[in-house]
């Protein structure tokens, strides 16, 4: 069967040569292998997924196009993978089978300052969403959005969403008032804050706020709250610290322990990334700080001083922040602060990258161990890979807590509310022959940190870990919330059309007993649970490339 041909019979088609049809509500844009736009859409900056080749790329511009694609794909039992930004750590926004539904052209946003609401299409990036606030110079107002402007809005919200102002505004998922999706049966369903929590619509709204992407349908639009800041000005900056190794990094250990256990105000957010980069200072251990403060520079300095950090570090952190209006911050500073991430996202700058993540509180005893382990492992990385080029080991601590922690665990599908630092390890390299060693190093590093994560296994679904076993990932991402998520999955996608490697599973029965168990579980405090067997690092070595090449047509090699 000509799969593309059969699929297109059920979709109003616009050819690449006549895309003007789309502007007037006409056909769906479909790209096939060999076309420039196809190659652009499937390109990825993570070389682990460099050989992924969907049968075609569908680029909808309106909800009816999404519906047509879903119905046609399901009719022919063709899998559908959703792409919004393409930042997935585990390659879930790429595919080597079926159709890639690239939402890039559905990126319109509309700001209503009377209602303090922004309407956002399902393919918009945070850079698109921030633009109206920037263009209108609406200083003193922000969206509770992402740090990196190239991240997709819908993917961010579906994962729960941790932004630079989440400590004062809550999770990104807490700021959405309405979501419209296309379900597996082709229905267009709108759910929101006015739906009863006990209704099936209310349950879907609950699940879409932290239940991860690609589980219940395709998000086509959302409504997000616009928030006022404390004033027109905020303070933000960036500084990279090269601590002195001559005291065996005791200053580093003591300073970072105080830093992570400090009871910062909700106005203060400071992310930190420890790293050893073979291209920088011969891999010397360094820590990069990104600061966001909803207030003036003087108050930022006073709060920083209370932390009693290393005096030279305190001095440099104060020197490397600037007071600025929020529109400039959204337009310029976020890009500058996350320069490495923005550059890394371009396929032309491709590298191999693997990840593991954790959810940490700020318990002093735990962090005494955490900072020591991170220091020791980065030193080991430097020794082991000192002869290599373009190798990086980075451990990032994304600051959360504050208002994000004040809702109960079952308020939305995002479970790990008490997390103060969402952390992840990233191993980055360019030489494919290093992958086995990199995976081995990551596995041992992860094994040392995982017992210190909440419930000894919790991790943030937006920082997914591809090595989690099939019987472990739902527990790690959702804890006891997974049981209700499974019930919502049964209601809206009984046939499991929207499925992927770490998707929400459908429970074996829809009985009333299982539904009661799911509701009761929401109030449980997770015990330490068994993770099951994890996939070995060696078995994952260049897995996607190996599978792809074994099925690849010669013209694509």
XYZ file of C-alpha atoms in Angstrom:
557
model
C 0.000 0.000 0.000
C 1.160 3.531 -0.781
C 0.873 4.724 2.818
C 1.243 8.438 2.076
C -1.157 8.228 -0.853
C -3.830 6.449 1.179
C -3.393 8.907 4.046
C -3.767 11.947 1.791
C -7.074 10.727 0.391
C -8.622 11.679 3.702
C -6.964 15.070 4.117
C -7.593 18.285 2.139
C -4.182 18.741 0.554
C -2.142 21.834 -0.222
C 0.961 21.156 -2.283
C 4.241 22.818 -1.282
C 4.032 24.814 -4.528
C 0.647 26.215 -3.564
C 0.854 26.890 0.145
C -1.097 30.113 -0.370
C -4.201 27.900 -0.321
C -3.614 27.398 3.382
C -3.881 31.089 4.167
C -7.507 30.988 3.121
C -8.467 27.924 5.127
C -7.643 25.395 2.444
C -5.594 22.214 2.475
C -3.120 20.623 4.812
C 0.582 21.003 4.036
C 2.266 17.602 3.712
C 5.982 17.104 3.077
C 7.597 13.835 1.982
C 11.220 12.613 2.094
C 13.518 14.579 -0.160
C 11.688 17.900 0.155
C 13.586 20.724 1.835
C 10.789 21.382 4.337
C 10.635 17.690 5.239
C 14.356 17.654 5.967
C 14.043 20.844 8.007
C 11.160 19.440 10.064
C 12.836 16.114 10.881
C 16.265 17.604 11.605
C 17.293 17.273 15.251
C 20.164 18.652 17.269
C 20.508 15.444 19.300
C 22.459 13.112 17.044
C 21.080 10.043 18.825
C 17.974 10.592 16.689
C 19.698 11.666 13.495
C 18.269 8.817 11.394
C 14.607 9.232 12.293
C 12.554 9.316 9.056
C 8.737 9.535 9.316
C 6.773 8.555 6.218
C 5.694 12.191 5.907
C 5.470 15.478 7.820
C 2.058 17.089 8.222
C 2.057 20.816 9.077
C -1.444 21.968 10.062
C -2.389 25.624 10.208
C -5.810 25.234 11.815
C -7.736 22.844 14.032
C -9.577 21.179 11.125
C -6.216 20.159 9.679
C -5.196 18.509 12.943
C -8.515 16.695 13.088
C -8.125 15.483 9.481
C -4.618 14.181 10.206
C -5.696 12.343 13.361
C -8.736 10.744 11.713
C -6.801 9.699 8.605
C -3.893 8.248 10.577
C -6.151 6.319 12.911
C -8.247 5.004 10.013
C -5.140 3.455 8.480
C -3.550 2.410 11.805
C -0.637 4.773 11.229
C 1.110 6.165 14.289
C 1.153 9.922 14.863
C 3.968 11.760 16.665
C 3.435 15.362 17.796
C 6.181 17.961 17.565
C 5.991 21.332 19.334
C 9.482 22.813 19.545
C 11.357 19.515 19.423
C 13.107 19.796 22.817
C 12.317 16.300 24.092
C 15.318 14.780 25.901
C 14.224 11.273 24.883
C 13.448 11.990 21.235
C 9.684 11.716 21.676
C 9.126 14.633 19.272
C 10.821 12.664 16.478
C 9.818 9.369 14.893
C 11.041 6.733 12.511
C 7.575 5.334 11.886
C 4.261 6.877 10.891
C 3.477 10.556 10.572
C 5.190 13.515 12.220
C 2.574 16.153 13.079
C 4.689 19.303 13.147
C 2.695 22.086 14.836
C 5.176 24.830 13.852
C 2.730 26.766 11.633
C 0.055 26.965 14.345
C 1.972 29.586 16.306
C -0.426 32.530 16.556
C -0.979 34.288 19.868
C -3.500 36.952 20.902
C -3.245 39.118 24.010
C -6.307 40.446 25.849
C -5.074 42.819 28.549
C -8.616 43.641 29.663
C -9.034 40.047 30.795
C -5.307 39.516 31.460
C -5.437 36.449 29.201
C -3.317 35.315 26.262
C -4.724 32.901 23.683
C -2.015 30.642 22.278
C -2.150 28.165 19.412
C -0.787 24.679 19.982
C 2.426 25.173 17.991
C 3.579 28.452 19.546
C 6.967 28.735 21.221
C 7.569 30.914 24.261
C 9.338 33.366 21.970
C 6.035 33.791 20.091
C 4.047 34.147 23.310
C 6.346 36.810 24.788
C 6.287 38.933 21.621
C 2.996 40.841 22.290
C 4.206 41.861 25.761
C 7.506 42.999 24.246
C 6.032 44.867 21.266
C 3.492 46.738 23.405
C 6.168 47.517 26.044
C 3.870 46.096 28.705
C 6.382 46.441 31.505
C 5.410 44.918 34.803
C 3.518 42.010 33.214
C 4.696 38.475 32.437
C 3.464 35.057 31.471
C 4.403 32.201 33.774
C 6.400 30.722 30.923
C 9.621 29.000 30.025
C 13.182 30.134 30.492
C 14.223 29.164 26.957
C 12.347 31.055 24.178
C 12.631 28.115 21.735
C 10.653 25.734 23.985
C 7.078 24.951 22.918
C 4.309 26.426 25.066
C 2.019 23.389 24.980
C 4.808 20.918 25.783
C 5.890 23.105 28.697
C 2.363 23.274 30.153
C 1.652 19.576 29.606
C 4.803 18.737 31.567
C 3.844 21.009 34.483
C 6.099 23.930 33.632
C 8.892 25.441 35.730
C 9.667 29.043 34.767
C 11.775 31.922 36.082
C 8.805 33.195 38.127
C 7.308 29.891 39.294
C 8.503 30.544 42.840
C 6.159 33.544 43.018
C 3.449 32.522 40.504
C 3.247 28.736 40.813
C 3.705 26.042 38.204
C 3.193 26.984 34.580
C 0.312 24.491 34.533
C -1.363 26.497 37.326
C -1.653 29.507 35.012
C -3.671 27.869 32.227
C -7.431 28.479 32.311
C -8.557 26.557 29.234
C -7.153 23.941 26.835
C -8.567 22.665 23.542
C -7.416 19.333 22.156
C -8.219 17.025 19.267
C -8.822 13.572 20.718
C -8.062 10.196 19.164
C -11.572 9.906 17.722
C -11.245 13.297 16.016
C -13.411 15.241 18.445
C -12.466 18.804 19.364
C -12.755 19.056 23.150
C -12.349 22.201 25.247
C -11.842 21.887 29.006
C -11.033 24.465 31.634
C -11.133 25.785 35.165
C -14.931 26.096 35.142
C -15.459 22.364 34.623
C -16.368 20.353 37.698
C -13.278 18.518 38.975
C -15.354 15.319 39.208
C -16.587 15.481 35.618
C -14.780 13.771 32.756
C -13.996 17.237 31.360
C -12.581 18.337 34.712
C -10.521 15.170 34.922
C -9.055 15.831 31.470
C -8.189 19.419 32.454
C -6.477 18.002 35.557
C -4.529 15.464 33.466
C -3.374 17.986 30.848
C -1.656 20.053 33.535
C 1.409 17.946 34.252
C 0.463 14.603 32.705
C 3.016 14.927 29.917
C 2.585 15.374 26.181
C 1.360 12.918 23.568
C -1.016 11.046 25.886
C -4.565 12.335 25.444
C -4.668 14.238 22.157
C -3.202 17.143 20.218
C -3.314 20.547 21.920
C -4.548 23.134 19.405
C -5.058 26.150 21.677
C -4.815 27.350 25.253
C -5.650 30.355 27.382
C -2.966 31.536 29.805
C -3.089 34.088 32.598
C -1.009 37.271 32.365
C 0.483 38.199 35.745
C 1.617 41.518 37.226
C 5.099 41.721 38.716
C 5.870 43.618 41.919
C 6.837 46.597 39.761
C 7.968 47.614 36.284
C 11.560 46.592 36.976
C 13.159 43.282 37.754
C 16.750 42.173 38.291
C 18.467 39.435 36.315
C 21.955 38.268 35.494
C 24.446 35.505 34.860
C 27.844 34.593 36.260
C 30.197 31.622 35.840
C 32.313 30.808 38.883
C 35.617 28.938 38.647
C 36.190 27.923 42.280
C 39.725 27.576 43.622
C 40.752 23.887 43.679
C 43.734 24.405 46.007
C 41.661 23.724 49.161
C 40.279 20.499 47.600
C 37.167 22.512 46.731
C 36.140 22.907 50.389
C 35.046 26.504 49.658
C 32.929 25.242 46.778
C 31.320 22.498 48.874
C 30.534 24.762 51.842
C 29.280 27.620 49.673
C 26.990 25.483 47.517
C 25.618 23.662 50.559
C 24.589 27.001 52.065
C 23.249 28.098 48.685
C 20.957 25.081 48.209
C 19.678 24.992 51.786
C 19.009 28.733 51.987
C 15.381 29.726 52.565
C 15.160 32.167 49.651
C 12.160 34.473 49.339
C 9.592 33.762 46.610
C 10.931 36.777 44.683
C 14.321 35.086 44.242
C 15.063 32.391 41.670
C 18.647 31.269 41.048
C 19.385 28.350 38.758
C 22.826 26.777 38.888
C 24.728 24.420 36.608
C 27.907 22.636 37.630
C 29.974 21.497 34.674
C 33.231 20.162 33.344
C 33.758 21.037 29.687
C 36.875 19.713 27.956
C 36.849 22.858 25.788
C 36.874 25.280 28.759
C 39.865 25.603 31.082
C 40.872 22.002 30.314
C 37.700 20.737 31.908
C 38.106 22.644 35.181
C 35.089 22.404 37.454
C 32.833 25.475 37.142
C 29.384 26.610 38.292
C 27.144 28.895 36.241
C 24.450 30.927 38.018
C 21.348 32.427 36.376
C 19.514 34.895 38.602
C 15.952 36.222 38.353
C 14.579 38.572 40.986
C 11.146 40.201 41.057
C 12.400 43.385 42.634
C 15.159 46.000 42.541
C 18.904 45.499 42.537
C 19.375 46.714 46.113
C 16.901 44.195 47.551
C 18.499 41.453 45.473
C 21.876 42.312 47.023
C 20.480 42.319 50.561
C 18.927 38.874 50.158
C 22.065 37.488 48.555
C 24.139 38.779 51.468
C 21.968 36.859 53.955
C 23.037 33.596 52.319
C 26.624 34.104 53.589
C 28.154 32.754 50.410
C 31.822 32.958 49.517
C 32.604 36.683 49.548
C 34.124 36.772 46.078
C 31.165 34.852 44.645
C 28.715 37.205 46.358
C 30.594 40.193 44.963
C 30.524 38.851 41.397
C 26.876 37.817 41.540
C 25.982 41.362 42.592
C 28.119 42.829 39.807
C 26.718 40.548 37.112
C 23.026 41.420 37.489
C 21.206 44.329 35.896
C 17.928 46.046 36.755
C 15.730 46.215 33.666
C 12.169 46.482 32.498
C 10.329 43.219 31.985
C 9.846 43.733 28.230
C 13.617 43.956 27.762
C 14.094 40.915 29.985
C 11.719 38.863 27.816
C 13.185 40.173 24.575
C 16.884 39.974 25.319
C 17.955 38.665 28.690
C 16.359 35.208 28.568
C 18.089 34.573 25.250
C 21.429 35.766 26.644
C 21.094 33.743 29.846
C 20.203 30.551 27.993
C 22.598 31.113 25.114
C 24.074 27.604 25.323
C 20.618 25.994 25.219
C 19.456 28.163 22.313
C 22.593 27.407 20.288
C 22.418 23.725 21.219
C 18.855 23.507 19.850
C 19.913 24.232 16.264
C 20.387 21.029 14.207
C 23.492 22.575 12.624
C 25.114 22.373 16.072
C 24.269 18.727 16.612
C 25.809 16.675 19.409
C 24.989 13.416 21.160
C 23.194 14.075 24.457
C 21.914 11.750 27.177
C 20.128 12.673 30.407
C 18.968 11.591 33.851
C 16.903 13.723 36.229
C 15.987 14.072 39.900
C 13.627 15.937 42.243
C 15.410 17.319 45.303
C 14.090 19.179 48.322
C 16.574 21.298 50.257
C 17.243 19.106 53.261
C 20.692 19.989 54.686
C 21.674 16.357 55.251
C 20.725 15.345 51.713
C 22.499 18.294 50.138
C 25.682 17.612 52.069
C 25.800 14.344 50.132
C 24.560 15.818 46.838
C 27.192 18.544 46.532
C 29.976 16.128 47.457
C 28.829 13.564 44.903
C 28.527 16.141 42.136
C 31.997 17.500 42.879
C 33.552 14.035 42.933
C 31.866 12.892 39.720
C 32.834 16.016 37.784
C 36.433 15.564 38.895
C 36.258 11.951 37.732
C 34.793 13.057 34.385
C 37.682 15.450 33.885
C 40.228 12.704 34.558
C 38.544 10.085 32.397
C 37.880 12.261 29.354
C 40.776 14.714 29.540
C 42.163 13.549 26.176
C 38.827 14.002 24.396
C 37.447 17.078 22.637
C 33.916 18.488 22.735
C 32.869 16.558 25.846
C 30.679 18.057 28.552
C 29.208 16.786 31.806
C 26.700 19.229 33.263
C 24.499 19.006 36.361
C 21.773 21.655 36.404
C 19.630 22.611 39.399
C 16.476 24.421 38.266
C 15.104 26.432 41.174
C 11.489 25.717 42.122
C 9.584 25.673 45.405
C 7.851 28.747 46.799
C 4.354 29.162 45.360
C 4.843 26.115 43.095
C 4.974 23.957 46.257
C 1.915 25.320 48.016
C -0.775 23.394 46.173
C -1.423 19.784 47.224
C 0.164 16.934 45.300
C -3.127 16.041 43.633
C -4.085 19.601 42.576
C -2.937 18.813 39.030
C -1.308 15.795 37.399
C 2.115 17.201 38.296
C 2.926 15.292 41.482
C 6.246 16.472 42.877
C 5.145 19.839 44.273
C 7.595 19.796 47.190
C 10.581 19.837 44.863
C 12.883 22.799 45.448
C 15.421 21.861 42.767
C 14.566 19.957 39.600
C 17.976 18.615 38.652
C 19.341 16.793 35.647
C 22.636 15.384 34.466
C 23.497 15.961 30.815
C 26.335 14.168 29.046
C 27.221 15.799 25.727
C 29.751 14.583 23.157
C 30.449 14.646 19.413
C 32.380 11.415 18.882
C 29.870 8.563 18.471
C 32.479 6.043 19.622
C 32.293 7.568 23.113
C 28.654 6.680 23.678
C 29.192 3.440 25.583
C 31.622 5.142 27.974
C 29.351 8.152 28.394
C 26.351 5.963 29.185
C 28.386 3.954 31.650
C 29.560 7.114 33.416
C 26.016 8.533 33.513
C 24.628 5.293 34.923
C 27.051 5.255 37.850
C 26.559 8.981 38.500
C 22.785 8.521 38.498
C 22.999 5.536 40.873
C 24.733 7.739 43.460
C 22.208 10.589 43.257
C 18.934 8.715 42.789
C 18.594 7.604 46.459
C 18.566 11.305 47.381
C 15.709 12.142 45.002
C 12.181 12.332 46.403
C 10.814 8.795 47.027
C 14.293 7.693 45.878
C 13.141 7.720 42.272
C 11.099 10.842 41.440
C 11.999 12.804 38.340
C 10.413 15.610 36.305
C 8.538 14.411 33.212
C 9.833 17.483 31.338
C 13.375 16.156 31.996
C 12.668 12.529 31.012
C 15.050 9.629 31.461
C 15.114 7.138 28.574
C 16.723 4.443 30.750
C 13.713 4.051 33.065
C 12.192 0.586 32.830
C 8.687 0.000 31.531
C 7.336 -0.698 35.010
C 9.090 2.319 36.549
C 8.619 5.480 34.493
C 4.983 6.212 35.447
C 5.867 5.943 39.143
C 8.920 8.146 38.681
C 7.082 10.880 36.760
C 3.640 10.836 38.369
C 3.766 8.873 41.625
C 0.258 8.021 42.836
C -1.257 10.442 40.306
C -0.529 7.853 37.619
C -3.632 5.820 38.517
C -6.020 8.699 37.812
C -4.054 9.534 34.657
C -4.629 5.979 33.472
C -8.366 6.352 34.050
C -8.441 9.588 32.017
C -6.485 7.815 29.287
C -9.150 5.111 29.201
C -11.905 7.705 28.739
C -10.275 9.771 25.985
C -8.007 7.287 24.187
C -9.347 3.806 24.853
C -7.632 2.400 21.750
C -4.256 3.867 22.825
C -3.842 5.676 19.504
C -1.594 8.275 21.137
C 1.162 6.015 22.367
C 4.899 6.390 22.799
C 7.688 4.714 24.721
C 6.916 6.426 28.050
C 3.241 7.191 27.539
C 0.386 6.825 30.031
C -0.837 3.230 30.090
C -4.455 2.156 29.885
C -5.542 0.264 33.020
C -6.581 -3.372 32.462
C -10.149 -2.756 33.561
C -12.549 0.158 33.788
C -14.244 -1.214 36.888
C -15.632 1.005 39.623
C -13.141 -0.556 42.039
C -10.165 0.635 39.995
C -11.658 4.098 39.720
C -12.055 4.277 43.503
C -8.470 3.118 43.957
C -7.258 5.834 41.594
C -9.067 8.559 43.553
C -7.862 7.215 46.905
C -4.280 7.036 45.668
C -4.207 10.792 45.044
C -4.106 11.376 48.790
C -1.371 8.836 49.479
C 2.166 9.763 50.400
C 4.430 7.725 48.160
C 6.465 5.025 49.853
C 9.818 3.995 48.527
C 8.956 1.939 45.495
C 10.932 -0.521 43.469
C 12.029 0.828 40.123
C 12.221 -2.574 38.473
C 15.097 -3.333 36.180
C 16.407 -0.385 34.238
C 17.484 -0.715 30.646
C 21.248 -1.179 30.592
C 23.320 1.607 29.100
C 24.965 -0.747 26.664
C 21.638 -1.921 25.251
C 20.747 1.680 24.444
C 23.967 2.412 22.590
C 23.031 4.189 19.382
C 19.761 2.240 19.477
C 17.774 4.549 17.226
C 20.489 4.701 14.603
C 20.868 0.930 14.553
C 17.142 0.311 14.207
C 16.738 2.985 11.567
C 19.601 1.803 9.413
C 18.314 -1.756 9.387
C 15.093 -0.577 7.739
C 16.364 2.408 5.773
C 15.953 2.660 2.027
C 19.322 3.021 0.239
C 18.543 6.476 -1.110
C 18.317 7.862 2.436
C 21.667 6.530 3.671
